[in-house]
Coordinates of C-alpha atoms in Angstrom, one line a residue:
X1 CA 0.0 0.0 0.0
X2 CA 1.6 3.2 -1.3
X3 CA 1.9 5.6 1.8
X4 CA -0.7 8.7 0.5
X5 CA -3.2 6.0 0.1
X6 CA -2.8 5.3 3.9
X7 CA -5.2 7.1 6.6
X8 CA -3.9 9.8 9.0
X9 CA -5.9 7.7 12.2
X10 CA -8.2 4.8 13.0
X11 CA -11.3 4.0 14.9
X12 CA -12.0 1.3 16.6
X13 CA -16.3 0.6 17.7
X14 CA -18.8 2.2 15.8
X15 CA -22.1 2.9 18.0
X16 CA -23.2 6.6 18.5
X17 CA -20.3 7.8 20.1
X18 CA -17.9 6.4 17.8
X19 CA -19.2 7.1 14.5
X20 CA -20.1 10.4 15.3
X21 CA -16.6 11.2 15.9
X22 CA -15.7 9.4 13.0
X23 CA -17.2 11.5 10.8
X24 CA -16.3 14.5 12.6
X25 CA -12.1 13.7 12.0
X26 CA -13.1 13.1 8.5
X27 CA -14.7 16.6 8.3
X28 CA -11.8 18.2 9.5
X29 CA -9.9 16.5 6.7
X30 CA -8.1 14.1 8.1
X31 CA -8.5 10.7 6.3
X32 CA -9.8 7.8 9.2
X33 CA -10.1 3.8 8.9
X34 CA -12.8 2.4 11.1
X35 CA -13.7 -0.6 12.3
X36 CA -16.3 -2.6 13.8
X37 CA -16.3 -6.2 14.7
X38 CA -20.0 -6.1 13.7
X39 CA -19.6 -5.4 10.2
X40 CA -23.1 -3.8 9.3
X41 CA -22.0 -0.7 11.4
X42 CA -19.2 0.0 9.2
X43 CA -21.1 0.2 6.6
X44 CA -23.5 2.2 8.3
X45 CA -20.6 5.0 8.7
X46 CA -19.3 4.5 5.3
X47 CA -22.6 5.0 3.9
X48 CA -23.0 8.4 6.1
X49 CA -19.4 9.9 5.3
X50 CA -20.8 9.4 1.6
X51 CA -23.9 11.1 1.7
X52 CA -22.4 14.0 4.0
X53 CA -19.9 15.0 0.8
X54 CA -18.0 12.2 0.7
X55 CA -15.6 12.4 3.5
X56 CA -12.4 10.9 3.8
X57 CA -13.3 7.8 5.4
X58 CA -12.3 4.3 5.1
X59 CA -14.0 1.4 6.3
X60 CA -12.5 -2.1 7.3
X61 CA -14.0 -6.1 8.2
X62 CA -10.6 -7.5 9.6
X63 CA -8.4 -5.9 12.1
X64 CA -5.9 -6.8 10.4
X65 CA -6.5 -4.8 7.4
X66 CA -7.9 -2.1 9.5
X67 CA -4.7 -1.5 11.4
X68 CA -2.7 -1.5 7.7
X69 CA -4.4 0.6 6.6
X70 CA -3.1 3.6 9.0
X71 CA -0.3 5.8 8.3
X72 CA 2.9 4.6 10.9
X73 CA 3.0 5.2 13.9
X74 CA -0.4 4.2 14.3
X75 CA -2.9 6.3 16.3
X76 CA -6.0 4.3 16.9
X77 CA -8.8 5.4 18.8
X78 CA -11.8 2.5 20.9
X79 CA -14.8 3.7 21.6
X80 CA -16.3 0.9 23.2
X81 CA -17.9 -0.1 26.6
X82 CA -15.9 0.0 29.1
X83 CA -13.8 -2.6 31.0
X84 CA -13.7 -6.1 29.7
X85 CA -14.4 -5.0 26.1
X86 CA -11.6 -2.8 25.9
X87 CA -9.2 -5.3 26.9
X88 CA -10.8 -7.8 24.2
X89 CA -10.4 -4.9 21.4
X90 CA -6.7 -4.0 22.4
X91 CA -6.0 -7.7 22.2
X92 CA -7.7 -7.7 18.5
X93 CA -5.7 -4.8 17.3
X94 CA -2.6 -4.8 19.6
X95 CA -1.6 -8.0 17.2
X96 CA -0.7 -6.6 14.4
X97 CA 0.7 -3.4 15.6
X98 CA 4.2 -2.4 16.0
X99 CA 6.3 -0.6 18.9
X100 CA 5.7 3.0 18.8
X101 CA 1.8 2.7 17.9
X102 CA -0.4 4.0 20.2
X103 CA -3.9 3.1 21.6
X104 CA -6.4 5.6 23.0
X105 CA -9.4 4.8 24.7
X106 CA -12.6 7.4 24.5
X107 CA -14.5 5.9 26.7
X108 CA -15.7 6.5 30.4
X109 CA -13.1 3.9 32.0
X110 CA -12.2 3.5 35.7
X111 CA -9.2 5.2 35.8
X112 CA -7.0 2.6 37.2
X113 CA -7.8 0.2 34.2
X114 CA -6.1 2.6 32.1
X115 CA -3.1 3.0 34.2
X116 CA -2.8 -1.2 34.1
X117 CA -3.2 -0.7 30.3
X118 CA -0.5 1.4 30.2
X119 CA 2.0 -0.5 31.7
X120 CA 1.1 -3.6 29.6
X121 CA 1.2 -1.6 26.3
X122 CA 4.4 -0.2 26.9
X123 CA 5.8 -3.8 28.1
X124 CA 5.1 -4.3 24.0
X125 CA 6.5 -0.7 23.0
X126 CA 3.4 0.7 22.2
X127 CA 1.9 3.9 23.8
X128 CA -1.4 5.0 25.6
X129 CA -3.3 7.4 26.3
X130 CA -7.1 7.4 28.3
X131 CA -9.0 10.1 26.8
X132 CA -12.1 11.5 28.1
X133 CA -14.8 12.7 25.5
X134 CA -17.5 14.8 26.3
X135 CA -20.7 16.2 24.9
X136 CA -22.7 13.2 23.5
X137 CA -23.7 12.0 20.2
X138 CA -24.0 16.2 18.9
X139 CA -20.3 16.8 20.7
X140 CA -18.8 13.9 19.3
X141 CA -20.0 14.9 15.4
X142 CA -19.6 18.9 15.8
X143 CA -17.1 19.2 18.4
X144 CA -16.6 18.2 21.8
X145 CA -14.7 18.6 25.2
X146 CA -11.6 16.1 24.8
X147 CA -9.1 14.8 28.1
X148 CA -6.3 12.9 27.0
X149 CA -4.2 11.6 29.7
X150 CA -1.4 8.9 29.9
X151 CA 1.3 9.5 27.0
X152 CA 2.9 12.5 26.5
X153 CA 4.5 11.3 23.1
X154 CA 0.9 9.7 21.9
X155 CA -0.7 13.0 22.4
X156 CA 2.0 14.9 20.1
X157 CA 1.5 12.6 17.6
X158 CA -2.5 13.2 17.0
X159 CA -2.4 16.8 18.6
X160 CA -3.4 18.6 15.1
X161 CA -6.0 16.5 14.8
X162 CA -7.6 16.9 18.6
X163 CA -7.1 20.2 17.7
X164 CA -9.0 20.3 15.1
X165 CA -11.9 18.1 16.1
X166 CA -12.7 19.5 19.5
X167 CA -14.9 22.4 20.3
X168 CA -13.4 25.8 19.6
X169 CA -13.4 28.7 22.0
X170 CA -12.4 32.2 21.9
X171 CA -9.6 30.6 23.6
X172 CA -8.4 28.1 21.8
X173 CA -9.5 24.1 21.3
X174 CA -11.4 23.0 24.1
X175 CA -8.6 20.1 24.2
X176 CA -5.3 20.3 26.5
X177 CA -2.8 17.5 27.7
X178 CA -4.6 16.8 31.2
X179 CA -1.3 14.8 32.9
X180 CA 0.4 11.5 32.6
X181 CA -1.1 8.0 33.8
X182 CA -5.2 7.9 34.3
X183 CA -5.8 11.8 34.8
X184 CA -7.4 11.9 31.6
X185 CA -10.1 9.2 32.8
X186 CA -10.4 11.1 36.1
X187 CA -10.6 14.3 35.1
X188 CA -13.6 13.2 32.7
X189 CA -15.2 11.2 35.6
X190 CA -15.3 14.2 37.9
X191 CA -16.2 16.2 35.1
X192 CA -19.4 13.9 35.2
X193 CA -19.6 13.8 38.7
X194 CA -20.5 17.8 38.7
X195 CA -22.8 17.1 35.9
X196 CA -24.5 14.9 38.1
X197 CA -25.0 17.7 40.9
X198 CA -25.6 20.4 38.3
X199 CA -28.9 18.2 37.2
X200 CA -30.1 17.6 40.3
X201 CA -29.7 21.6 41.2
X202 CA -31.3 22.7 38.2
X203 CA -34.1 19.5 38.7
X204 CA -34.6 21.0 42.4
X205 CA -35.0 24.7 40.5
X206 CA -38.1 23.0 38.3
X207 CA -39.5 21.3 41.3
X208 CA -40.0 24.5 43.6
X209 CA -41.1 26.8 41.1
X210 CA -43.9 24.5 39.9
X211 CA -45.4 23.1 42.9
X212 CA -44.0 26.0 45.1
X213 CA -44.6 29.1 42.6
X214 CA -47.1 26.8 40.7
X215 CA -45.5 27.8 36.9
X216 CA -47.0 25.9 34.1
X217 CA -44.5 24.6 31.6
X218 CA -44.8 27.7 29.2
X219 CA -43.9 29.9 32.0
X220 CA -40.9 27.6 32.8
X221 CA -39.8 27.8 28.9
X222 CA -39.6 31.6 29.1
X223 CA -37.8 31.5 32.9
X224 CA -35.3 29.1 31.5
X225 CA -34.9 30.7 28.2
X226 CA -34.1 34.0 30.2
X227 CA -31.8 32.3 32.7
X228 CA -30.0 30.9 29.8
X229 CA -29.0 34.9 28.7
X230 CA -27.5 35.6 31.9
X231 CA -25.1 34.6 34.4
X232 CA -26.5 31.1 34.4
X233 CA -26.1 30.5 30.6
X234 CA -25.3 27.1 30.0
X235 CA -25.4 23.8 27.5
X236 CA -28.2 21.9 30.5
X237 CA -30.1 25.7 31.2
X238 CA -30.7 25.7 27.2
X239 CA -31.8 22.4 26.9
X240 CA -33.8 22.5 29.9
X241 CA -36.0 25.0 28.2
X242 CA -36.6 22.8 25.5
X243 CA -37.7 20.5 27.0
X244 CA -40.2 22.2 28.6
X245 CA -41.4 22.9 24.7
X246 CA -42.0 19.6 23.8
X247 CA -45.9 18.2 23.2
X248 CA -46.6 14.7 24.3
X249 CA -47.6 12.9 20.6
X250 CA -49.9 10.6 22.1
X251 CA -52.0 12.9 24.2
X252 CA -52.6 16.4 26.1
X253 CA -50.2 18.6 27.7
X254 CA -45.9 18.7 27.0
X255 CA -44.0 15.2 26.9
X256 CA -41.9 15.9 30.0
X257 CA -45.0 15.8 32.7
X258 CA -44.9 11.9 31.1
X259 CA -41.7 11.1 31.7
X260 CA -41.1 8.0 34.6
X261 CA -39.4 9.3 36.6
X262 CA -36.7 6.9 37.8
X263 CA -33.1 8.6 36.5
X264 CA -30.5 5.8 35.1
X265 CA -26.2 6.1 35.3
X266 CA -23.4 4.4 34.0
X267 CA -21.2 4.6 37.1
X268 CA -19.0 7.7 37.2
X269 CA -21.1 9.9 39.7
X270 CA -20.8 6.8 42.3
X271 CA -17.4 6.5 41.2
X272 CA -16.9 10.2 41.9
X273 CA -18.5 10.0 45.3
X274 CA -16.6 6.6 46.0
X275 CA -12.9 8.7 45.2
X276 CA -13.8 11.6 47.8
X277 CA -14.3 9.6 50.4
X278 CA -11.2 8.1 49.7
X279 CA -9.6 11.6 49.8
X280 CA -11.2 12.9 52.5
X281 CA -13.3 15.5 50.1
X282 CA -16.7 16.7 51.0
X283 CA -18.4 16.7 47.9
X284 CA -22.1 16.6 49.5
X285 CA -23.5 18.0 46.6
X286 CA -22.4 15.2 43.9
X287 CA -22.9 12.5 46.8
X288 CA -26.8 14.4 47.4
X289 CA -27.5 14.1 43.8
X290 CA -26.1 10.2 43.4
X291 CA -28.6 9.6 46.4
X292 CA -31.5 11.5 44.6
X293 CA -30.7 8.7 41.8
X294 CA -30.8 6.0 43.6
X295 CA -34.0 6.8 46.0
X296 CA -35.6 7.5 41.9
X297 CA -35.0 4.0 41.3
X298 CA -37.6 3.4 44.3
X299 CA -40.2 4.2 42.3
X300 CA -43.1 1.4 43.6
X301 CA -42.2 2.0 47.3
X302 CA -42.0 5.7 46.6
X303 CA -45.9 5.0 45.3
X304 CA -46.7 2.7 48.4
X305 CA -44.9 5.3 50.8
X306 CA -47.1 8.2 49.6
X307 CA -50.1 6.3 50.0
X308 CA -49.4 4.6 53.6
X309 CA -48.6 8.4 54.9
X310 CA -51.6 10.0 53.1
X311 CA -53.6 7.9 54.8
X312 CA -52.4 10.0 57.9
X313 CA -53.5 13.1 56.6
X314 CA -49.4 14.1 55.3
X315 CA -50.5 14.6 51.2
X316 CA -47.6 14.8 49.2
X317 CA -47.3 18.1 48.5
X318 CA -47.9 20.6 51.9
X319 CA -49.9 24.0 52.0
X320 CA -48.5 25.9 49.1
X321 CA -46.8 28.9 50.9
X322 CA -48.2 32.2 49.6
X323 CA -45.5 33.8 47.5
X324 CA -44.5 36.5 45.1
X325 CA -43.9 34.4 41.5
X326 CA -41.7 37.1 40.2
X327 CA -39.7 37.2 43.6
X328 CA -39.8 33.1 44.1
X329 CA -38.5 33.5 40.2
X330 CA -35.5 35.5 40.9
X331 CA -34.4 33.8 44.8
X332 CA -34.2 30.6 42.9
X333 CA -32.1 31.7 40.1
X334 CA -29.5 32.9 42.8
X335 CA -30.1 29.7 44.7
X336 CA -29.5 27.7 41.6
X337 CA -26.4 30.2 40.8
X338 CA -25.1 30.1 44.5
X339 CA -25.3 26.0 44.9
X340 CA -23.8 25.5 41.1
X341 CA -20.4 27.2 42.2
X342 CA -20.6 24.9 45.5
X343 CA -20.9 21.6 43.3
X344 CA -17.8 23.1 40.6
X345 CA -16.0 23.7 43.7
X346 CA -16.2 20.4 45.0
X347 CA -15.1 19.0 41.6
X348 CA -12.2 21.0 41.7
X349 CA -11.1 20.3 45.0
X350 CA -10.8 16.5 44.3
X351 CA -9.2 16.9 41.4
X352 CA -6.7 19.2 43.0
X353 CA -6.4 16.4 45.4
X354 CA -6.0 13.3 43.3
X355 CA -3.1 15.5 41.3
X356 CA -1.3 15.9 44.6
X357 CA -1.6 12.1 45.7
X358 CA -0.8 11.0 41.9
X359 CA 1.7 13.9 41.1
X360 CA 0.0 14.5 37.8
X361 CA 0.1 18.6 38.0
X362 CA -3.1 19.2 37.0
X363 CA -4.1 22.8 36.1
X364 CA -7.0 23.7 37.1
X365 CA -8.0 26.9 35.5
X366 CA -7.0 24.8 32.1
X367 CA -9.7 22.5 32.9
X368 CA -11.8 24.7 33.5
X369 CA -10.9 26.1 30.1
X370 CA -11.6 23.1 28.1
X371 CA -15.1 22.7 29.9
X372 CA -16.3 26.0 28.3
X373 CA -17.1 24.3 25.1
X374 CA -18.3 20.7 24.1
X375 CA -18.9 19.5 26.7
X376 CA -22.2 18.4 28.4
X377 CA -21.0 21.1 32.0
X378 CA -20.4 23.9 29.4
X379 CA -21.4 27.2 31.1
X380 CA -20.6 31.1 31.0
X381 CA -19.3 31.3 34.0
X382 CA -16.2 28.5 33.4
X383 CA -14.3 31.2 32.0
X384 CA -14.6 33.5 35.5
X385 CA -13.5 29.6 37.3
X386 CA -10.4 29.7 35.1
X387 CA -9.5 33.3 35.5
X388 CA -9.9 32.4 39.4
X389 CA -7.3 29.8 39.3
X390 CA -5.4 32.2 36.8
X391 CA -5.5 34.2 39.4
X392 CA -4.3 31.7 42.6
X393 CA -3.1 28.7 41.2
X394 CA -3.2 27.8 44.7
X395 CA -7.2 28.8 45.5
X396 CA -7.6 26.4 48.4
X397 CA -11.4 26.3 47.5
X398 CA -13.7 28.2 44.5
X399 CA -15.6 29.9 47.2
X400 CA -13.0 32.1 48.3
X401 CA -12.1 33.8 45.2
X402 CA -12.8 37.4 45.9
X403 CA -15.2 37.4 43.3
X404 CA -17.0 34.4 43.8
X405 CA -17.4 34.8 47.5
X406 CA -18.4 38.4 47.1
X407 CA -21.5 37.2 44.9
X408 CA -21.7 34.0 47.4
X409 CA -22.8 36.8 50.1
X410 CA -25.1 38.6 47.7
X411 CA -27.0 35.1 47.2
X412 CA -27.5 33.2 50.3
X413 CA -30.2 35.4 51.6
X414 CA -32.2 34.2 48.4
X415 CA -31.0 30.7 48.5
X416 CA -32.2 30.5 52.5
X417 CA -35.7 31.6 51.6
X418 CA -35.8 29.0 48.5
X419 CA -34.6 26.4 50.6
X420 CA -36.9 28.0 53.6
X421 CA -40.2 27.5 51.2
X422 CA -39.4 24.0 50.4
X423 CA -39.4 22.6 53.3
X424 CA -42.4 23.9 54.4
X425 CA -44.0 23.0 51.6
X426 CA -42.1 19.3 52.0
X427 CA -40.4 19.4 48.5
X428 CA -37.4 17.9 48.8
X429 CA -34.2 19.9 47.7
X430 CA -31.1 18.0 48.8
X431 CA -28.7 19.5 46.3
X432 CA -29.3 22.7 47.4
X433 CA -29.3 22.0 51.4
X434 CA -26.3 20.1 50.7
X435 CA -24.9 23.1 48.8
X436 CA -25.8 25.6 51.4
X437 CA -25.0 22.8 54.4
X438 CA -21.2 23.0 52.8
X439 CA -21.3 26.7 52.0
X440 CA -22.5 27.2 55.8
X441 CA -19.9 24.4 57.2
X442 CA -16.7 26.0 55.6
X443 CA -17.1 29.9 56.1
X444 CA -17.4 29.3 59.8
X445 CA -14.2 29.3 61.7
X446 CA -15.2 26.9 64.4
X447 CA -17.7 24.4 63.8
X448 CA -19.3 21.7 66.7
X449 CA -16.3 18.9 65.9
X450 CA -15.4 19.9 69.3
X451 CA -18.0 18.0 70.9
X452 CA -17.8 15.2 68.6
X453 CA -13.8 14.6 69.2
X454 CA -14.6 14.7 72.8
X455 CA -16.9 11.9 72.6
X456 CA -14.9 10.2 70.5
X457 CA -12.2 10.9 73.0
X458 CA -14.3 9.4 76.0
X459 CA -15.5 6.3 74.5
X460 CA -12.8 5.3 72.1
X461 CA -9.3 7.2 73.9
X462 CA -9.0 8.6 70.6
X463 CA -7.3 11.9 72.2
X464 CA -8.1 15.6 70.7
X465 CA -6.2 18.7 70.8
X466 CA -6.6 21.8 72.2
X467 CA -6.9 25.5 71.1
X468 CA -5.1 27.2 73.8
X469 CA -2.0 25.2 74.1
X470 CA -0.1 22.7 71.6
X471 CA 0.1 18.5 72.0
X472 CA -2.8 15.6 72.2
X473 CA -4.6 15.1 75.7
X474 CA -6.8 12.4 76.7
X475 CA -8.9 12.8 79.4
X476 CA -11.0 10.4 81.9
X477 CA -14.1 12.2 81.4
X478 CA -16.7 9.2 82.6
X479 CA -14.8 9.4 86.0
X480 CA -14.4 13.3 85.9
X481 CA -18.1 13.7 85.1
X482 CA -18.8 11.5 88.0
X483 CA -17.1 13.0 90.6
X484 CA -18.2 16.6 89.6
X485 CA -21.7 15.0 89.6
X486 CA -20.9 13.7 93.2
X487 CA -20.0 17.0 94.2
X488 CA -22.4 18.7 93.3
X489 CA -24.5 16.6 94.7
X490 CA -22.8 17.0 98.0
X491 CA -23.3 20.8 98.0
X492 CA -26.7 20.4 97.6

């Protein structure tokens, strides 16, 4: 095969994801072999690069032929599920390819699978990389948010082409080199893990306004829509009004009121929750939102529950609280604004602590750079999170960024009331208490863990320390308590 017949990249797994940004490296004009082991879906993208002006994409049957068909050294992408499936496909293709190729996986993989793949890839001299894609089946085709972690020489050798295909910015390419080993993969979990919290805060924002404010979905569309032209413009605030649009086909009223509700995952928000534990990062936001998913998923004892306690007298909604629409309109938009930059924070602050334990030197502000674009958490205000870390590469938490925490203060009097009117009428808003529970919890300079290290002291010896004077001190406080009881007593 002469070498200008040969194509600059390859793909390996062709479902949405794959095809879509297939198509999208052929666009840019850089000529792509895929292949799929089941064959009908590479004809399905061959047919599609056709008919969308006959893009410069090949498609293969054999591994074999896929893999020879790319220019050396070999850059070959796998968009498949993760785990096992991965391993099977870099098995496939890792036999005919020769030191100095390179592998990289899009998909949402545990990070440490992709540090193990590493290591066994470069045992055969081939390189890595774990690369997180963002933005869906429209981000994958039109450009999305891209995290390559893992080799440093694999990324400079497809670079132009990342480039290229991601989403642009005023900027620059909403791509960067995250770090070496499984960054990439983390970076893209967390990622997901605020998208997570940044549903549930903006599903919260829905519930209160309709059965708090009671806003019919038309009102919603033009609340949303408005939102979406100031401070809280983002990718899910657009969509959100959208949705709100849409008529159900098959009977009255819009298609969202029809919806189960019962909210699926894939994994990465528990994973997310699972790694800040490990840390030792409150992220109650993310972890508030995971829950929300998982009590969804209850949806026939939810049904039984609200009958049992109805039978009480306790209906599901309470009294509606008399309000102000207009002003219930605006407090939530700052509550919604005030608990988003909690959730971002908490993101940030595990990723800033998985790049210390790791050593991977992750930047921070360039995240947050690459999230403006793309990418399914694209908002406005990612470009005033990266100018904070510009600003303090060292910003020990989001909050305390002059000018967040300045327009923190200006909120929370809004986002207590919000909160305030939901629980008396019993909606639930657990993002947002778990937002303003952390917002509460870290601007205070001492908090009631003084009581709770001295019973841990008294029943476990676990020692605490003092305030007024340095070292660890146990003391007997059963026996103290007892004798001051006794003397007491004795006085009396």
């Amino acid at each position: 095969m002469e070498v200008a017949t040969l194509s600059r990249i390859g793909l390996a797994g062709l479902a949405v994801m794959g095809q879509n940004l297939a198509l999208n490296i052929a666009e840019k004009g850089f000529p792509i072999s895929v292949y799929n082991r089941t064959t009908s879906k590479v004809d399905d993208t061959v047919h599609r690069a056709d008919a969308e002006g006959g893009l410069p994409l090949l498609g293969h049957r054999s591994p074999q032929d896929f893999i020879l068909s790319i220019q050396r050294p070999r850059s070959v992408v796998i968009l498949v599920k993760a785990g096992r499936p991965v391993d099977q496909t870099i098995a496939t293709l890792s036999a005919f390819m020769e030191p100095g190729d390179c592998l990289i996986d899009g998909g949402n993989e545990w990070y440490e699978n992709t540090e193990r793949r590493i290591e066994e890839a470069s045992a055969r001299g081939l390189l890595y990389l774990g690369m997180g894609v963002s933005g869906g089946e429209e981000g994958a085709r039109n450009g999305p948010s891209l995290m390559p972690g893992g080799s440093f020489d694999a990324y400079q050798n497809i670079r132009d082409i990342l480039e290229k295909v991601a989403a642009q910015v005023s900027d620059g390419p909403c791509v960067t080199y995250i770090g070496p080993g499984g960054s990439g993969n983390f970076v893209k979990m967390v990622h997901n893990g605020i998208e997570y919290g940044d549903m549930q805060l903006i599903s919260e924002a829905y519930d209160v306004l309709k059965h708090v404010g009671g806003l019919s979905n038309q009102e919603l569309v033009e609340i949303f829509e408005g939102w979406n032209r100031g401070e809280l413009e983002s990718f899910l605030i657009e969509i959100t009004s959208d949705i709100f649009r849409v008529k159900d086909e098959f009977g009255e009223g819009e298609l969202v009121d029809k919806i189960l509700d019962k909210t699926g995952m894939k994994g990465t928000g528990k994973w997310t929750v699972q790694q800040a534990a490990e840390l030792s990062v409150a992220a109650p936001t993310i972890a508030a939102s995971l829950d929300c998913r998982y009590l969804s998923g209850l949806k026939e004892e939810r049904e039984a529950a609200s009958k049992a306690f109805s039978e009480f007298g306790l209906s599901e909604v309470l009294a509606r609280p008399a309000v102000d629409k207009k002003k219930l309109i605006e407090d939530v938009r700052q509550a919604l604004y005030a608990s988003k930059i909690c959730s971002y924070a908490q993101g940030m602050n595990l990723l800033r602590a998985k790049s210390v334990e790791k050593g991977w030197g992750l930047n921070l502000g360039e995240l947050a750079r690459i999230w403006k674009g793309g990418c399914i958490i694209r908002a406005v205000f990612l470009d005033r999170i990266k100018k904070a870390y510009e600003r303090n590469r060292e910003l020990p938490n989001l909050m305390v960024d002059p000018e967040f925490a300045r327009e923190m203060v200006q909120r929370q009097a809004a986002w207590r009331r919000v909160v305030g009117l939901a629980i008396e009428a019993g909606i639930s808003t657990p993002g947002m208490n778990a937002s303003l529970a952390y917002f509460d919890s870290y601007r205070r300079a001492r908090l009631p863990a003084n009581l709770v290290q001295a019973q841990r002291d008294l029943f476990g010896a676990h020692t605490y320390e003092r305030i007024d004077r340095p070292g660890s001190y146990h003391t007997e406080w059963t026996k103290l308590a007892r004798q001051n009881k006794a003397g007491v007593s004795a006085l009396n």
